[in-house]
């Protein structure tokens, strides 16, 4: 169930959401967007497909407002609506996908951007970090934005090997990308313009991967005045990303 606490006209907005994927890069990227754009919370999504969680405000240490497993934020100036997902999915996602598609259609949202990541070992060749970013675009996006992607010199993600050699059909594969592939296909089949932006990475400290993905996104939608790592504000919740430092008594 999608519940908005504010009545906002979202017509022609861009919806951005993460896929729970390797290194949580998409979720970290959304954290950066919410923090640096000072987005306002406008609702929640309650879904049995995700582990329920509740906690202190992730973006304001002095706020009494709680966060939940799936919260919705919006930027009026930037004309974006952002969904943050803070827990893993444990059930079927069809109902969640259906509600999301219905929300996009009813609110007349222009397009959906899914932020994700994929296992670095998939790209066996050694590559600079700026070449480890890829995009997948639906026909509706390619027809309108394809020229911009070419001008930006973005690299399209190629479908994986055919699972059925007799049909010769190539299937989209994003190993470690969570539900990004499934949601992309679902929205594309519903004729909703959508794109997946993702970065190849490994588990660990994925802050730099998130910064790279946000910079990648910003080349397209231009909502941040700057996206350099030195000028981005980290949310206060990131102080607890890796727990407390080891006790000095062990040395």
Short mmCIF file of N, CA and C in Angstrom, two decimals, residues 114 116-125 127 131-138 142 149 153-161 170-177 180-182 184 195-200 216:
data_model
loop_
_atom_site.label_atom_id
_atom_site.label_comp_id
_atom_site.label_asym_id
_atom_site.label_seq_id
_atom_site.Cartn_x
_atom_site.Cartn_y
_atom_site.Cartn_z
N UNK A 114 15.85 3.37 -12.16
CA UNK A 114 16.21 2.37 -11.14
C UNK A 114 17.72 2.43 -10.95
N UNK A 116 21.08 0.77 -9.39
CA UNK A 116 21.46 -0.58 -8.98
C UNK A 116 22.96 -0.76 -9.07
N UNK A 117 23.40 -1.99 -8.92
CA UNK A 117 24.81 -2.36 -9.01
C UNK A 117 24.89 -3.81 -9.47
N UNK A 118 26.08 -4.21 -9.89
CA UNK A 118 26.29 -5.57 -10.38
C UNK A 118 27.67 -6.04 -9.96
N UNK A 119 27.83 -7.35 -9.85
CA UNK A 119 29.10 -7.91 -9.41
C UNK A 119 30.25 -7.50 -10.32
N UNK A 120 31.31 -7.00 -9.70
CA UNK A 120 32.47 -6.53 -10.45
C UNK A 120 33.14 -7.64 -11.23
N UNK A 121 33.09 -8.87 -10.73
CA UNK A 121 33.78 -9.96 -11.41
C UNK A 121 33.16 -10.29 -12.77
N UNK A 122 31.94 -9.77 -13.00
CA UNK A 122 31.31 -9.99 -14.31
C UNK A 122 32.14 -9.33 -15.41
N UNK A 123 32.72 -8.14 -15.09
CA UNK A 123 33.60 -7.46 -16.04
C UNK A 123 35.03 -7.88 -15.73
N UNK A 124 35.47 -8.94 -16.37
CA UNK A 124 36.76 -9.54 -16.04
C UNK A 124 37.94 -8.66 -16.43
N UNK A 125 37.79 -7.87 -17.49
CA UNK A 125 38.89 -7.03 -17.91
C UNK A 125 39.08 -5.87 -16.93
N UNK A 127 39.33 -2.24 -15.83
CA UNK A 127 38.78 -1.01 -16.39
C UNK A 127 38.86 0.13 -15.39
N UNK A 131 34.48 3.71 -16.36
CA UNK A 131 33.96 2.82 -17.40
C UNK A 131 33.17 1.65 -16.82
N UNK A 132 32.95 1.66 -15.51
CA UNK A 132 32.22 0.58 -14.87
C UNK A 132 30.75 0.94 -14.65
N UNK A 133 30.28 1.93 -15.36
CA UNK A 133 28.89 2.36 -15.28
C UNK A 133 28.16 1.98 -16.56
N UNK A 134 26.92 1.52 -16.41
CA UNK A 134 26.14 1.09 -17.55
C UNK A 134 24.69 1.55 -17.41
N UNK A 135 23.99 1.55 -18.55
CA UNK A 135 22.57 1.86 -18.50
C UNK A 135 21.79 0.88 -19.36
N UNK A 136 20.54 0.69 -19.00
CA UNK A 136 19.58 -0.08 -19.80
C UNK A 136 18.35 0.80 -19.94
N UNK A 137 17.89 1.03 -21.15
CA UNK A 137 16.77 1.95 -21.37
C UNK A 137 15.64 1.26 -22.13
N UNK A 138 14.42 1.57 -21.73
CA UNK A 138 13.25 1.06 -22.43
C UNK A 138 13.10 1.78 -23.76
N UNK A 142 14.70 5.39 -24.99
CA UNK A 142 15.66 5.45 -26.10
C UNK A 142 15.19 6.39 -27.20
N UNK A 149 22.28 10.20 -24.44
CA UNK A 149 23.16 9.15 -23.93
C UNK A 149 24.39 9.00 -24.83
N UNK A 153 28.43 9.85 -24.10
CA UNK A 153 29.33 8.70 -24.26
C UNK A 153 29.07 7.61 -23.22
N UNK A 154 27.80 7.46 -22.89
CA UNK A 154 27.41 6.38 -21.98
C UNK A 154 27.49 5.04 -22.69
N UNK A 155 27.81 4.00 -21.95
CA UNK A 155 27.93 2.66 -22.52
C UNK A 155 26.66 1.86 -22.20
N UNK A 156 25.92 1.43 -23.21
CA UNK A 156 24.73 0.62 -22.94
C UNK A 156 25.12 -0.78 -22.48
N UNK A 157 24.34 -1.32 -21.56
CA UNK A 157 24.60 -2.67 -21.07
C UNK A 157 24.09 -3.68 -22.09
N UNK A 158 24.92 -4.64 -22.41
CA UNK A 158 24.54 -5.64 -23.39
C UNK A 158 23.81 -6.80 -22.72
N UNK A 159 22.78 -7.36 -23.38
CA UNK A 159 22.10 -8.52 -22.81
C UNK A 159 23.07 -9.67 -22.61
N UNK A 160 22.75 -10.55 -21.68
CA UNK A 160 23.60 -11.71 -21.44
C UNK A 160 23.46 -12.75 -22.53
N UNK A 161 24.13 -13.86 -22.34
CA UNK A 161 24.05 -14.93 -23.32
C UNK A 161 22.65 -15.52 -23.35
N UNK A 170 18.42 -13.29 -26.62
CA UNK A 170 19.30 -12.82 -25.56
C UNK A 170 18.47 -12.21 -24.44
N UNK A 171 18.82 -12.55 -23.23
CA UNK A 171 18.07 -12.05 -22.08
C UNK A 171 18.91 -11.07 -21.28
N UNK A 172 18.25 -10.03 -20.79
CA UNK A 172 18.92 -9.06 -19.95
C UNK A 172 19.37 -9.72 -18.66
N UNK A 173 20.64 -9.53 -18.31
CA UNK A 173 21.18 -10.08 -17.07
C UNK A 173 21.96 -8.98 -16.35
N UNK A 174 21.67 -8.83 -15.05
CA UNK A 174 22.43 -7.91 -14.20
C UNK A 174 22.78 -8.69 -12.94
N UNK A 175 23.82 -9.52 -12.97
CA UNK A 175 24.16 -10.37 -11.82
C UNK A 175 24.41 -9.54 -10.56
N UNK A 176 23.72 -9.91 -9.49
CA UNK A 176 23.86 -9.17 -8.24
C UNK A 176 23.02 -7.92 -8.18
N UNK A 177 22.21 -7.68 -9.22
CA UNK A 177 21.44 -6.44 -9.32
C UNK A 177 20.10 -6.45 -8.63
N UNK A 180 16.31 -5.24 -10.05
CA UNK A 180 16.40 -4.22 -11.10
C UNK A 180 15.92 -4.74 -12.45
N UNK A 181 16.41 -5.93 -12.84
CA UNK A 181 16.03 -6.50 -14.12
C UNK A 181 14.53 -6.79 -14.18
N UNK A 182 13.99 -7.38 -13.12
CA UNK A 182 12.57 -7.76 -13.10
C UNK A 182 11.67 -6.54 -13.14
N UNK A 184 12.48 -3.55 -14.28
CA UNK A 184 12.64 -2.91 -15.59
C UNK A 184 11.75 -3.59 -16.62
N UNK A 195 14.50 3.27 -16.97
CA UNK A 195 15.92 3.09 -17.20
C UNK A 195 16.55 2.49 -15.96
N UNK A 196 17.53 1.62 -16.16
CA UNK A 196 18.36 1.14 -15.06
C UNK A 196 19.75 1.76 -15.23
N UNK A 197 20.23 2.42 -14.19
CA UNK A 197 21.61 2.90 -14.15
C UNK A 197 22.32 2.09 -13.09
N UNK A 198 23.47 1.48 -13.42
CA UNK A 198 24.14 0.68 -12.40
C UNK A 198 25.65 0.74 -12.56
N UNK A 199 26.32 0.31 -11.49
CA UNK A 199 27.78 0.30 -11.46
C UNK A 199 28.28 -1.09 -11.07
N UNK A 200 29.32 -1.56 -11.75
CA UNK A 200 29.97 -2.79 -11.34
C UNK A 200 30.78 -2.51 -10.07
N UNK A 216 26.87 9.96 -12.27
CA UNK A 216 26.37 9.41 -13.53
C UNK A 216 24.92 9.85 -13.77
#
